[in-house]
mmCIF file of C-alpha atoms (C1' of nucleotides) in Angstrom:
data_model
loop_
_atom_site.group_PDB
_atom_site.id
_atom_site.type_symbol
_atom_site.label_atom_id
_atom_site.label_comp_id
_atom_site.label_asym_id
_atom_site.label_seq_id
_atom_site.Cartn_x
_atom_site.Cartn_y
_atom_site.Cartn_z
ATOM 1 C CA MET A 1 -147.546 101.326 -102.062
ATOM 2 C CA LEU A 2 -144.731 103.735 -102.767
ATOM 3 C CA LYS A 3 -144.410 103.392 -106.530
ATOM 4 C CA GLN A 4 -148.120 103.935 -106.863
ATOM 5 C CA MET A 5 -147.988 107.051 -104.739
ATOM 6 C CA MET A 6 -145.148 108.437 -106.830
ATOM 7 C CA ALA A 7 -147.209 107.798 -109.948
ATOM 8 C CA GLU A 8 -150.370 109.391 -108.555
ATOM 9 C CA ARG A 9 -149.031 112.381 -106.686
ATOM 10 C CA GLY A 10 -145.649 112.883 -108.356
ATOM 11 C CA ARG A 11 -144.889 115.665 -110.777
ATOM 12 C CA LYS A 12 -143.857 114.412 -114.195
ATOM 13 C CA VAL A 13 -140.524 115.781 -115.372
ATOM 14 C CA ARG A 14 -139.199 115.349 -118.871
ATOM 15 C CA LEU A 15 -135.781 116.499 -119.879
ATOM 16 C CA ALA A 16 -133.390 116.209 -122.784
ATOM 17 C CA ALA A 17 -129.838 114.903 -122.574
ATOM 18 C CA GLY A 18 -127.620 117.490 -120.946
ATOM 19 C CA GLU A 19 -130.356 119.271 -119.011
ATOM 20 C CA PHE A 20 -130.213 119.598 -115.233
ATOM 21 C CA VAL A 21 -132.732 118.372 -112.698
ATOM 22 C CA PHE A 22 -131.100 120.483 -110.011
ATOM 23 C CA HIS A 23 -127.779 122.192 -109.483
ATOM 24 C CA GLN A 24 -125.292 121.883 -106.671
ATOM 25 C CA GLY A 25 -126.261 124.537 -104.131
ATOM 26 C CA ASP A 26 -130.004 124.412 -104.874
ATOM 27 C CA GLY A 27 -132.457 123.610 -102.102
ATOM 28 C CA ASP A 28 -134.308 120.862 -103.960
ATOM 29 C CA GLU A 29 -136.025 118.603 -101.428
ATOM 30 C CA SER A 30 -137.742 116.305 -103.891
ATOM 31 C CA VAL A 31 -137.188 112.624 -104.382
ATOM 32 C CA TYR A 32 -136.920 111.608 -108.013
ATOM 33 C CA GLY A 33 -137.854 108.271 -109.500
ATOM 34 C CA VAL A 34 -136.397 107.509 -112.913
ATOM 35 C CA GLU A 35 -139.046 106.167 -115.300
ATOM 36 C CA ARG A 36 -136.921 106.240 -118.423
ATOM 37 C CA GLY A 37 -133.447 107.398 -119.365
ATOM 38 C CA LEU A 38 -130.112 107.819 -117.604
ATOM 39 C CA LEU A 39 -128.687 110.526 -115.356
ATOM 40 C CA LYS A 40 -125.490 111.422 -113.587
ATOM 41 C CA ALA A 41 -125.151 112.822 -110.090
ATOM 42 C CA PHE A 42 -121.919 114.736 -109.762
ATOM 43 C CA TYR A 43 -119.911 117.146 -107.667
ATOM 44 C CA THR A 44 -118.347 120.218 -109.267
ATOM 45 C CA GLN A 45 -115.259 121.562 -107.547
ATOM 46 C CA PRO A 46 -114.454 125.283 -107.305
ATOM 47 C CA ASP A 47 -111.684 124.771 -109.877
ATOM 48 C CA GLY A 48 -114.122 123.211 -112.338
ATOM 49 C CA ARG A 49 -113.158 119.576 -111.879
ATOM 50 C CA GLU A 50 -116.096 117.184 -111.966
ATOM 51 C CA PHE A 51 -116.556 113.957 -109.991
ATOM 52 C CA ILE A 52 -119.469 111.636 -110.677
ATOM 53 C CA LYS A 53 -121.016 110.346 -107.493
ATOM 54 C CA SER A 54 -123.332 107.882 -109.163
ATOM 55 C CA ILE A 55 -124.860 106.891 -112.448
ATOM 56 C CA VAL A 56 -128.642 106.765 -112.095
ATOM 57 C CA PRO A 57 -130.427 104.265 -114.348
ATOM 58 C CA ALA A 58 -134.140 103.764 -115.001
ATOM 59 C CA GLY A 59 -135.902 102.273 -112.005
ATOM 60 C CA ALA A 60 -133.689 103.993 -109.462
ATOM 61 C CA PHE A 61 -134.547 106.732 -106.986
ATOM 62 C CA ILE A 62 -132.364 109.712 -106.233
ATOM 63 C CA ALA A 63 -132.331 112.731 -103.964
ATOM 64 C CA SER A 64 -129.751 114.881 -102.254
ATOM 65 C CA LEU A 65 -129.828 113.523 -98.723
ATOM 66 C CA ASN A 66 -128.231 116.652 -97.340
ATOM 67 C CA ALA A 67 -131.168 118.642 -98.688
ATOM 68 C CA LEU A 68 -133.660 116.158 -97.241
ATOM 69 C CA VAL A 69 -132.454 115.646 -93.701
ATOM 70 C CA GLY A 70 -131.318 119.106 -92.710
ATOM 71 C CA ASN A 71 -133.132 121.337 -95.179
ATOM 72 C CA GLY A 72 -129.656 121.977 -96.508
ATOM 73 C CA GLU A 73 -128.428 122.622 -100.024
ATOM 74 C CA CYS A 74 -127.922 119.905 -102.593
ATOM 75 C CA THR A 75 -124.314 118.849 -102.357
ATOM 76 C CA PHE A 76 -124.248 117.725 -105.982
ATOM 77 C CA SER A 77 -125.878 118.349 -109.353
ATOM 78 C CA LEU A 78 -128.180 115.966 -111.180
ATOM 79 C CA ALA A 79 -128.181 116.030 -114.977
ATOM 80 C CA ALA A 80 -129.556 113.867 -117.761
ATOM 81 C CA ILE A 81 -127.098 111.845 -119.830
ATOM 82 C CA GLU A 82 -129.905 110.632 -122.079
ATOM 83 C CA ASP A 83 -133.423 111.977 -122.555
ATOM 84 C CA CYS A 84 -135.335 111.214 -119.377
ATOM 85 C CA GLU A 85 -138.724 110.948 -117.759
ATOM 86 C CA LEU A 86 -138.820 111.392 -114.009
ATOM 87 C CA LEU A 87 -141.384 111.517 -111.265
ATOM 88 C CA ALA A 88 -140.726 114.115 -108.577
ATOM 89 C CA LEU A 89 -142.259 114.119 -105.115
ATOM 90 C CA PRO A 90 -141.272 116.414 -102.235
ATOM 91 C CA TYR A 91 -139.735 114.370 -99.468
ATOM 92 C CA ARG A 92 -141.988 116.138 -96.989
ATOM 93 C CA GLU A 93 -145.006 114.589 -98.672
ATOM 94 C CA LEU A 94 -143.395 111.183 -98.740
ATOM 95 C CA ARG A 95 -142.516 111.399 -95.086
ATOM 96 C CA GLY A 96 -145.967 112.694 -94.309
ATOM 97 C CA ALA A 97 -147.615 109.801 -96.104
ATOM 98 C CA ALA A 98 -145.283 107.372 -94.362
ATOM 99 C CA SER A 99 -146.342 108.741 -90.985
ATOM 100 C CA GLU A 100 -149.956 107.796 -91.749
ATOM 101 C CA ASP A 101 -149.611 104.630 -93.767
ATOM 102 C CA LEU A 102 -147.666 101.589 -92.617
ATOM 103 C CA GLU A 103 -147.384 100.205 -96.147
ATOM 104 C CA ILE A 104 -145.717 103.335 -97.437
ATOM 105 C CA ALA A 105 -143.527 103.529 -94.350
ATOM 106 C CA ARG A 106 -142.375 99.971 -94.959
ATOM 107 C CA ASP A 107 -141.547 100.744 -98.584
ATOM 108 C CA LEU A 108 -139.721 103.906 -97.658
ATOM 109 C CA ILE A 109 -137.697 102.006 -95.057
ATOM 110 C CA GLY A 110 -136.790 99.414 -97.675
ATOM 111 C CA LEU A 111 -135.867 102.122 -100.146
ATOM 112 C CA LEU A 112 -133.634 103.965 -97.700
ATOM 113 C CA ALA A 113 -131.946 100.749 -96.595
ATOM 114 C CA GLU A 114 -131.329 99.831 -100.228
ATOM 115 C CA LEU A 115 -129.912 103.289 -100.868
ATOM 116 C CA ALA A 116 -127.624 103.172 -97.854
ATOM 117 C CA SER A 117 -126.472 99.706 -98.859
ATOM 118 C CA ARG A 118 -125.499 100.912 -102.321
ATOM 119 C CA LYS A 119 -123.660 103.863 -100.818
ATOM 120 C CA GLU A 120 -121.828 101.458 -98.559
ATOM 121 C CA ARG A 121 -120.613 99.489 -101.575
ATOM 122 C CA ARG A 122 -119.460 102.637 -103.347
ATOM 123 C CA GLU A 123 -117.728 103.792 -100.183
ATOM 124 C CA TYR A 124 -115.906 100.463 -100.006
ATOM 125 C CA GLN A 125 -114.718 100.757 -103.568
ATOM 126 C CA LEU A 126 -113.430 104.293 -103.091
ATOM 127 C CA LEU A 127 -111.712 103.486 -99.814
ATOM 128 C CA CYS A 128 -110.153 100.109 -100.584
ATOM 129 C CA MET A 129 -109.760 99.783 -104.339
ATOM 130 C CA SER A 130 -107.354 101.443 -106.757
ATOM 131 C CA ALA A 131 -108.626 103.325 -109.792
ATOM 132 C CA GLU A 132 -107.654 100.402 -112.011
ATOM 133 C CA GLU A 133 -109.536 97.906 -109.838
ATOM 134 C CA ARG A 134 -112.579 100.182 -109.872
ATOM 135 C CA TYR A 135 -112.336 100.291 -113.657
ATOM 136 C CA GLU A 136 -112.205 96.504 -113.892
ATOM 137 C CA LEU A 137 -115.182 96.204 -111.586
ATOM 138 C CA PHE A 138 -117.097 98.705 -113.675
ATOM 139 C CA LEU A 139 -116.377 96.676 -116.806
ATOM 140 C CA GLU A 140 -117.614 93.493 -115.165
ATOM 141 C CA GLU A 141 -120.777 95.037 -113.810
ATOM 142 C CA SER A 142 -121.703 96.841 -116.992
ATOM 143 C CA GLY A 143 -120.625 94.009 -119.290
ATOM 144 C CA GLY A 144 -117.831 95.435 -121.381
ATOM 145 C CA ASN A 145 -117.064 99.017 -122.241
ATOM 146 C CA PRO A 146 -120.415 100.761 -122.549
ATOM 147 C CA ASP A 147 -121.313 103.111 -125.375
ATOM 148 C CA TRP A 148 -123.667 105.109 -123.160
ATOM 149 C CA LEU A 149 -120.867 106.715 -121.169
ATOM 150 C CA SER A 150 -118.082 108.940 -122.443
ATOM 151 C CA GLN A 151 -114.509 108.376 -121.343
ATOM 152 C CA ALA A 152 -114.604 111.716 -119.575
ATOM 153 C CA ASP A 153 -117.675 110.703 -117.578
ATOM 154 C CA LEU A 154 -116.271 107.271 -116.823
ATOM 155 C CA ALA A 155 -113.057 108.848 -115.587
ATOM 156 C CA ALA A 156 -115.044 111.276 -113.434
ATOM 157 C CA TYR A 157 -116.932 108.310 -112.012
ATOM 158 C CA LEU A 158 -113.687 106.527 -111.184
ATOM 159 C CA GLY A 159 -112.316 109.690 -109.595
ATOM 160 C CA ILE A 160 -109.480 110.243 -112.065
ATOM 161 C CA THR A 161 -108.773 112.318 -115.176
ATOM 162 C CA PRO A 162 -109.467 111.087 -118.734
ATOM 163 C CA GLN A 163 -105.700 110.935 -119.280
ATOM 164 C CA ALA A 164 -105.221 108.593 -116.359
ATOM 165 C CA LEU A 165 -108.036 106.383 -117.641
ATOM 166 C CA SER A 166 -106.391 106.285 -121.049
ATOM 167 C CA ARG A 167 -103.167 105.139 -119.414
ATOM 168 C CA ILE A 168 -104.972 102.428 -117.479
ATOM 169 C CA LYS A 169 -106.547 101.114 -120.669
ATOM 170 C CA ARG A 170 -103.167 101.068 -122.397
ATOM 171 C CA ARG A 171 -101.507 99.240 -119.506
ATOM 172 C CA ARG A 172 -104.245 96.614 -119.664
ATOM 173 C CA ARG A 173 -103.843 96.259 -123.437
ATOM 174 C CA GLU A 174 -100.103 95.804 -123.089
ATOM 175 C CA ARG A 175 -100.453 93.263 -120.320
ATOM 176 C CA LYS A 176 -102.946 91.300 -122.399
ATOM 177 C CA GLN A 177 -100.589 91.377 -125.377
ATOM 178 C CA ILE A 178 -97.882 89.829 -123.241
ATOM 179 C CA ARG A 179 -100.242 87.181 -121.882
ATOM 180 C CA GLY A 180 -101.554 86.434 -125.365
ATOM 181 C CA SER A 181 -98.173 86.112 -127.078
ATOM 182 C CA MET B 1 -140.058 105.455 -79.765
ATOM 183 C CA LEU B 2 -136.981 103.759 -81.140
ATOM 184 C CA LYS B 3 -134.448 104.461 -78.423
ATOM 185 C CA GLN B 4 -136.899 103.163 -75.872
ATOM 186 C CA MET B 5 -137.474 99.982 -77.837
ATOM 187 C CA MET B 6 -133.740 99.404 -78.112
ATOM 188 C CA ALA B 7 -133.441 99.834 -74.352
ATOM 189 C CA GLU B 8 -136.335 97.507 -73.576
ATOM 190 C CA ARG B 9 -135.880 94.710 -76.078
ATOM 191 C CA GLY B 10 -132.210 95.091 -76.949
ATOM 192 C CA ARG B 11 -129.525 92.721 -75.763
ATOM 193 C CA LYS B 12 -126.868 94.425 -73.663
ATOM 194 C CA VAL B 13 -123.341 93.889 -74.971
ATOM 195 C CA ARG B 14 -120.228 94.839 -73.051
ATOM 196 C CA LEU B 15 -116.782 94.537 -74.515
ATOM 197 C CA ALA B 16 -113.253 95.554 -73.738
ATOM 198 C CA ALA B 17 -110.998 97.567 -76.021
ATOM 199 C CA GLY B 18 -109.816 95.402 -78.906
ATOM 200 C CA GLU B 19 -112.686 92.926 -78.811
ATOM 201 C CA PHE B 20 -114.881 92.351 -81.846
ATOM 202 C CA VAL B 21 -118.627 92.813 -82.140
ATOM 203 C CA PHE B 22 -118.647 90.899 -85.400
ATOM 204 C CA HIS B 23 -116.127 89.888 -88.025
ATOM 205 C CA GLN B 24 -116.099 90.523 -91.744
ATOM 206 C CA GLY B 25 -117.856 87.551 -93.314
ATOM 207 C CA ASP B 26 -120.215 86.920 -90.391
ATOM 208 C CA GLY B 27 -123.967 86.976 -90.912
ATOM 209 C CA ASP B 28 -124.774 89.386 -88.100
ATOM 210 C CA GLU B 29 -128.130 91.038 -88.807
ATOM 211 C CA SER B 30 -128.362 93.084 -85.648
ATOM 212 C CA VAL B 31 -128.420 96.825 -85.333
ATOM 213 C CA TYR B 32 -126.146 98.153 -82.596
ATOM 214 C CA GLY B 33 -126.634 101.325 -80.620
ATOM 215 C CA VAL B 34 -123.562 102.632 -78.819
ATOM 216 C CA GLU B 35 -124.313 103.543 -75.219
ATOM 217 C CA ARG B 36 -120.758 104.167 -74.145
ATOM 218 C CA GLY B 37 -117.320 103.869 -75.694
ATOM 219 C CA LEU B 38 -115.843 104.044 -79.173
ATOM 220 C CA LEU B 39 -115.605 101.519 -82.008
ATOM 221 C CA LYS B 40 -114.134 101.199 -85.456
ATOM 222 C CA ALA B 41 -115.785 99.639 -88.490
ATOM 223 C CA PHE B 42 -113.149 98.450 -90.914
ATOM 224 C CA TYR B 43 -112.449 96.366 -93.991
ATOM 225 C CA THR B 44 -109.627 93.821 -93.975
ATOM 226 C CA GLN B 45 -108.092 93.057 -97.340
ATOM 227 C CA PRO B 46 -106.831 89.588 -98.304
ATOM 228 C CA ASP B 47 -103.247 90.883 -98.030
ATOM 229 C CA GLY B 48 -103.891 92.058 -94.475
ATOM 230 C CA ARG B 49 -104.230 95.779 -95.152
ATOM 231 C CA GLU B 50 -106.886 97.483 -93.050
ATOM 232 C CA PHE B 51 -109.173 100.368 -94.056
ATOM 233 C CA ILE B 52 -111.405 102.045 -91.510
ATOM 234 C CA LYS B 53 -114.848 102.732 -92.907
ATOM 235 C CA SER B 54 -116.058 104.761 -89.973
ATOM 236 C CA ILE B 55 -115.352 105.650 -86.380
ATOM 237 C CA VAL B 56 -118.428 104.939 -84.286
ATOM 238 C CA PRO B 57 -118.872 107.171 -81.231
ATOM 239 C CA ALA B 58 -121.349 106.914 -78.350
ATOM 240 C CA GLY B 59 -124.875 107.753 -79.428
ATOM 241 C CA ALA B 60 -124.454 106.363 -82.935
ATOM 242 C CA PHE B 61 -126.060 103.326 -84.523
ATOM 243 C CA ILE B 62 -124.255 100.843 -86.711
ATOM 244 C CA ALA B 63 -125.023 97.724 -88.718
ATOM 245 C CA SER B 64 -123.714 96.053 -91.833
ATOM 246 C CA LEU B 65 -126.268 97.084 -94.407
ATOM 247 C CA ASN B 66 -125.267 94.293 -96.715
ATOM 248 C CA ALA B 67 -126.203 91.828 -93.995
ATOM 249 C CA LEU B 68 -129.511 93.592 -93.362
ATOM 250 C CA VAL B 69 -130.942 94.082 -96.816
ATOM 251 C CA GLY B 70 -129.964 90.879 -98.572
ATOM 252 C CA ASN B 71 -129.309 88.515 -95.692
ATOM 253 C CA GLY B 72 -125.725 88.728 -96.878
ATOM 254 C CA GLU B 73 -122.461 88.627 -94.976
ATOM 255 C CA CYS B 74 -121.053 91.575 -93.109
ATOM 256 C CA THR B 75 -118.726 93.364 -95.477
ATOM 257 C CA PHE B 76 -116.639 94.724 -92.607
ATOM 258 C CA SER B 77 -115.615 94.050 -89.030
ATOM 259 C CA LEU B 78 -116.689 96.012 -85.983
ATOM 260 C CA ALA B 79 -114.298 96.245 -83.049
ATOM 261 C CA ALA B 80 -114.036 98.267 -79.879
ATOM 262 C CA ILE B 81 -111.330 100.925 -79.651
ATOM 263 C CA GLU B 82 -112.277 101.670 -76.042
ATOM 264 C CA ASP B 83 -114.319 99.646 -73.579
ATOM 265 C CA CYS B 84 -117.908 99.743 -74.778
ATOM 266 C CA GLU B 85 -121.520 99.155 -73.887
ATOM 267 C CA LEU B 86 -123.858 98.418 -76.755
ATOM 268 C CA LEU B 87 -127.475 97.538 -77.270
ATOM 269 C CA ALA B 88 -128.118 94.944 -79.953
ATOM 270 C CA LEU B 89 -131.426 94.345 -81.671
ATOM 271 C CA PRO B 90 -132.018 92.104 -84.714
ATOM 272 C CA TYR B 91 -133.030 94.214 -87.678
ATOM 273 C CA ARG B 92 -135.885 91.805 -88.305
ATOM 274 C CA GLU B 93 -137.434 92.807 -84.985
ATOM 275 C CA LEU B 94 -136.914 96.464 -85.685
ATOM 276 C CA ARG B 95 -138.501 96.175 -89.094
ATOM 277 C CA GLY B 96 -141.297 94.122 -87.623
ATOM 278 C CA ALA B 97 -142.024 96.719 -84.975
ATOM 279 C CA ALA B 98 -141.876 99.443 -87.605
ATOM 280 C CA SER B 99 -144.506 97.646 -89.651
ATOM 281 C CA GLU B 100 -146.932 97.851 -86.716
ATOM 282 C CA ASP B 101 -146.089 101.156 -85.117
ATOM 283 C CA LEU B 102 -146.003 104.440 -86.996
ATOM 284 C CA GLU B 103 -143.866 106.105 -84.338
ATOM 285 C CA ILE B 104 -141.148 103.524 -84.644
ATOM 286 C CA ALA B 105 -141.400 103.564 -88.422
ATOM 287 C CA ARG B 106 -140.918 107.325 -88.397
ATOM 288 C CA ASP B 107 -137.866 107.028 -86.153
ATOM 289 C CA LEU B 108 -136.403 104.271 -88.283
ATOM 290 C CA ILE B 109 -136.917 106.344 -91.410
ATOM 291 C CA GLY B 110 -135.169 109.259 -89.765
ATOM 292 C CA LEU B 111 -132.342 107.021 -88.634
ATOM 293 C CA LEU B 112 -131.816 105.519 -92.067
ATOM 294 C CA ALA B 113 -131.930 108.921 -93.749
ATOM 295 C CA GLU B 114 -129.386 110.229 -91.253
ATOM 296 C CA LEU B 115 -127.194 107.198 -91.913
ATOM 297 C CA ALA B 116 -127.393 107.579 -95.677
ATOM 298 C CA SER B 117 -126.630 111.274 -95.346
ATOM 299 C CA ARG B 118 -123.474 110.576 -93.376
ATOM 300 C CA LYS B 119 -122.401 107.973 -95.911
ATOM 301 C CA GLU B 120 -122.964 110.540 -98.634
ATOM 302 C CA ARG B 121 -120.585 112.941 -96.907
ATOM 303 C CA ARG B 122 -117.936 110.253 -96.510
ATOM 304 C CA GLU B 123 -118.376 109.254 -100.139
ATOM 305 C CA TYR B 124 -117.840 112.880 -101.154
ATOM 306 C CA GLN B 125 -114.648 113.105 -99.158
ATOM 307 C CA LEU B 126 -113.232 109.915 -100.610
ATOM 308 C CA LEU B 127 -114.173 110.827 -104.161
ATOM 309 C CA CYS B 128 -113.246 114.500 -104.283
ATOM 310 C CA MET B 129 -110.674 115.188 -101.599
ATOM 311 C CA SER B 130 -106.998 114.281 -101.361
ATOM 312 C CA ALA B 131 -105.645 112.402 -98.364
ATOM 313 C CA GLU B 132 -104.161 115.634 -97.028
ATOM 314 C CA GLU B 133 -107.450 117.501 -97.343
ATOM 315 C CA ARG B 134 -109.227 114.626 -95.580
ATOM 316 C CA TYR B 135 -106.644 114.861 -92.811
ATOM 317 C CA GLU B 136 -107.206 118.595 -92.395
ATOM 318 C CA LEU B 137 -110.955 118.056 -92.306
ATOM 319 C CA PHE B 138 -110.528 115.371 -89.674
ATOM 320 C CA LEU B 139 -108.466 117.733 -87.547
ATOM 321 C CA GLU B 140 -111.109 120.446 -87.795
ATOM 322 C CA GLU B 141 -114.000 118.150 -86.984
ATOM 323 C CA SER B 142 -112.299 116.451 -84.071
ATOM 324 C CA GLY B 143 -110.677 119.601 -82.763
ATOM 325 C CA GLY B 144 -106.966 118.973 -82.962
ATOM 326 C CA ASN B 145 -105.075 115.738 -83.094
ATOM 327 C CA PRO B 146 -106.996 113.338 -80.883
ATOM 328 C CA ASP B 147 -105.371 111.066 -78.357
ATOM 329 C CA TRP B 148 -108.084 108.455 -78.710
ATOM 330 C CA LEU B 149 -106.901 107.326 -82.131
ATOM 331 C CA SER B 150 -103.536 105.871 -83.073
ATOM 332 C CA GLN B 151 -101.681 107.104 -86.126
ATOM 333 C CA ALA B 152 -102.155 103.699 -87.695
ATOM 334 C CA ASP B 153 -105.921 103.867 -87.234
ATOM 335 C CA LEU B 154 -106.097 107.451 -88.418
ATOM 336 C CA ALA B 155 -104.121 106.515 -91.524
ATOM 337 C CA ALA B 156 -106.434 103.557 -92.134
ATOM 338 C CA TYR B 157 -109.384 105.933 -91.810
ATOM 339 C CA LEU B 158 -107.858 108.304 -94.364
ATOM 340 C CA GLY B 159 -107.150 105.393 -96.702
ATOM 341 C CA ILE B 160 -103.358 105.654 -96.603
ATOM 342 C CA THR B 161 -100.425 104.044 -94.793
ATOM 343 C CA PRO B 162 -98.984 105.351 -91.521
ATOM 344 C CA GLN B 163 -95.850 106.357 -93.430
ATOM 345 C CA ALA B 164 -97.843 108.516 -95.831
ATOM 346 C CA LEU B 165 -99.614 110.160 -92.903
ATOM 347 C CA SER B 166 -96.254 110.869 -91.297
ATOM 348 C CA ARG B 167 -95.130 112.570 -94.497
ATOM 349 C CA ILE B 168 -98.294 114.661 -94.656
ATOM 350 C CA LYS B 169 -97.741 115.840 -91.102
ATOM 351 C CA ARG B 170 -94.147 116.736 -91.897
ATOM 352 C CA ARG B 171 -95.129 118.661 -95.025
ATOM 353 C CA ARG B 172 -97.636 120.631 -92.958
ATOM 354 C CA ARG B 173 -95.032 121.357 -90.280
ATOM 355 C CA GLU B 174 -92.565 122.603 -92.855
ATOM 356 C CA ARG B 175 -95.132 124.774 -94.581
ATOM 357 C CA LYS B 176 -96.107 126.307 -91.242
ATOM 358 C CA GLN B 177 -92.456 126.973 -90.415
ATOM 359 C CA ILE B 178 -92.127 128.914 -93.659
ATOM 360 C CA ARG B 179 -95.302 130.883 -93.025
ATOM 361 C CA GLY B 180 -94.264 131.586 -89.447
ATOM 362 C CA SER B 181 -90.751 132.795 -90.240
ATOM 363 C "C1'" DG C 1 -80.193 98.509 -65.731
ATOM 364 C "C1'" DG C 2 -81.044 95.501 -69.795
ATOM 365 C "C1'" DC C 3 -84.343 93.579 -72.814
ATOM 366 C "C1'" DA C 4 -88.069 92.999 -76.020
ATOM 367 C "C1'" DG C 5 -92.220 94.838 -78.185
ATOM 368 C "C1'" DT C 6 -94.686 98.507 -80.215
ATOM 369 C "C1'" DA C 7 -95.713 103.123 -82.207
ATOM 370 C "C1'" DA C 8 -94.086 106.726 -84.854
ATOM 371 C "C1'" DT C 9 -90.775 108.614 -87.880
ATOM 372 C "C1'" DG C 10 -87.473 108.834 -91.586
ATOM 373 C "C1'" DA C 11 -85.079 107.682 -96.050
ATOM 374 C "C1'" DA C 12 -84.630 105.537 -100.741
ATOM 375 C "C1'" DC C 13 -86.833 103.718 -104.649
ATOM 376 C "C1'" DC C 14 -90.689 103.071 -107.719
ATOM 377 C "C1'" DG C 15 -95.244 103.361 -109.873
ATOM 378 C "C1'" DC C 16 -99.436 105.928 -110.438
ATOM 379 C "C1'" DG C 17 -102.116 109.973 -111.235
ATOM 380 C "C1'" DG C 18 -102.300 115.232 -112.049
ATOM 381 C "C1'" DT C 19 -100.912 118.870 -115.178
ATOM 382 C "C1'" DT C 20 -99.911 120.744 -119.426
ATOM 383 C "C1'" DA C 21 -99.545 120.462 -124.124
ATOM 384 C "C1'" DA C 22 -99.535 118.346 -128.519
ATOM 385 C "C1'" DC C 23 -101.569 115.120 -131.692
ATOM 386 C "C1'" DT C 24 -105.115 112.149 -133.998
ATOM 387 C "C1'" DG C 25 -109.537 110.909 -135.943
ATOM 388 C "C1'" DG C 26 -114.383 111.599 -136.634
ATOM 389 C "C1'" DC C 27 -118.225 114.692 -137.595
ATOM 390 C "C1'" DG C 28 -121.011 118.442 -139.009
ATOM 391 C "C1'" DA C 29 -121.307 123.060 -141.213
ATOM 392 C "C1'" DT C 30 -120.215 126.093 -144.858
ATOM 393 C "C1'" DA D 1 -112.605 119.764 -149.787
ATOM 394 C "C1'" DT D 2 -111.791 122.758 -145.998
ATOM 395 C "C1'" DC D 3 -112.468 124.421 -141.679
ATOM 396 C "C1'" DG D 4 -113.442 124.016 -136.907
ATOM 397 C "C1'" DC D 5 -114.909 121.377 -133.026
ATOM 398 C "C1'" DC D 6 -114.782 117.629 -129.837
ATOM 399 C "C1'" DA D 7 -113.401 113.097 -127.896
ATOM 400 C "C1'" DG D 8 -109.774 110.332 -127.106
ATOM 401 C "C1'" DT D 9 -104.922 109.376 -126.938
ATOM 402 C "C1'" DT D 10 -100.013 110.189 -126.085
ATOM 403 C "C1'" DA D 11 -95.931 112.267 -124.071
ATOM 404 C "C1'" DA D 12 -92.992 114.804 -120.544
ATOM 405 C "C1'" DC D 13 -92.572 116.433 -116.009
ATOM 406 C "C1'" DC D 14 -93.643 116.420 -111.191
ATOM 407 C "C1'" DG D 15 -95.637 115.295 -106.714
ATOM 408 C "C1'" DC D 16 -97.814 111.923 -103.857
ATOM 409 C "C1'" DG D 17 -98.401 107.484 -101.858
ATOM 410 C "C1'" DG D 18 -96.856 102.420 -101.512
ATOM 411 C "C1'" DT D 19 -93.056 99.456 -100.276
ATOM 412 C "C1'" DT D 20 -89.202 98.259 -97.773
ATOM 413 C "C1'" DC D 21 -85.936 98.894 -94.399
ATOM 414 C "C1'" DA D 22 -83.774 101.409 -90.709
ATOM 415 C "C1'" DT D 23 -84.084 104.450 -86.726
ATOM 416 C "C1'" DT D 24 -85.994 106.604 -82.662
ATOM 417 C "C1'" DA D 25 -88.881 106.840 -78.549
ATOM 418 C "C1'" DC D 26 -91.739 104.914 -75.229
ATOM 419 C "C1'" DT D 27 -93.521 101.102 -72.498
ATOM 420 C "C1'" DG D 28 -93.720 96.982 -69.793
ATOM 421 C "C1'" DC D 29 -91.124 93.042 -68.004
ATOM 422 C "C1'" DC D 30 -87.463 90.309 -65.880
#
DNA sequence: GGCAGTAATGAACCGCGGTTAACTGGCGAT
DNA sequence: ATCGCCAGTTAACCGCGGTTCATTACTGCC
């Protein structure tokens, strides 16, 4: 089983909030499983702007697919939002184990399908929904405005600036006022 | 090997330009391999607006991941842009074969990783790049403005309206004029 | 030729988000 | 208390994209 293999052969990684697992441009070919904590995977633009690709909670797996499939560089950075414990396993090992063990292969197939499915949802949101709709969806899915994410990070996740997010919140407040009066 | 299995056990599907493979909301759990032709995978909004998720060329594989992983509905429609020949195989069969054959499992893993990697690139473009930058990238990757895609479809792929695409093209023309003078 | 249908373009108006800058409130350090 | 720092908000200006409507160009059809 895959989780078991991660636990047995994986390298334990602990890091404090703010520390990086890998940086954009690195050649990190490991797959990481999050045991505890919270991370953000984000792109940094040449001009310094930051866009958060995904928030990575405990229980999730993450890797830079570009680094895995083509031995390329990581296209994004991975950093801890809270203190974290991870398990790291080189993808080569995982693939190697999957080529000898049908159980592990099955798990890896399920994992990759899950991953692609989540990416498909994110892709849909970015392509079809406005920033305000994405914000509303985020509120629903996370159950109210979370304390574990700064406005700057939330804005970067939505693909806008903190100022634009502030405006969206104000518009919603004002609309609710009108409804409530 | 996976391609071989598709060829042997897959159902041959022929369709003319404009015809649908499946509609958004269907429960189609097949994986499709494109033998010949060109298709578009697209979301249709309640108000009728259309967003193209991906252009699917010959040689590619496509399936609605939401339908595969959770037995859910297809989140998008798949339709032929040109006359097509496809091979269809239920994902259940593919997964079943992969759970008995390490070769097929390895191929399926590679396929899913490839798929996720491409989705990651698209996600990056939608999150970090402007519509104009996405247009320029499309031109580079397809080698000049293609005749096999209407302006309306190209706009839907970029996530904007045909009018906005027209404006982008005009802005580029005018900027080139200035450079060239 | 005349006609309708469609694709692409263009113009006018408006709302949203980026940019820049200023302002507010909370918090720790001294 | 004061200072500085940081997160969040607000405002003013501008450019881009959506919306609507009109125009142009091309095609097939009678």
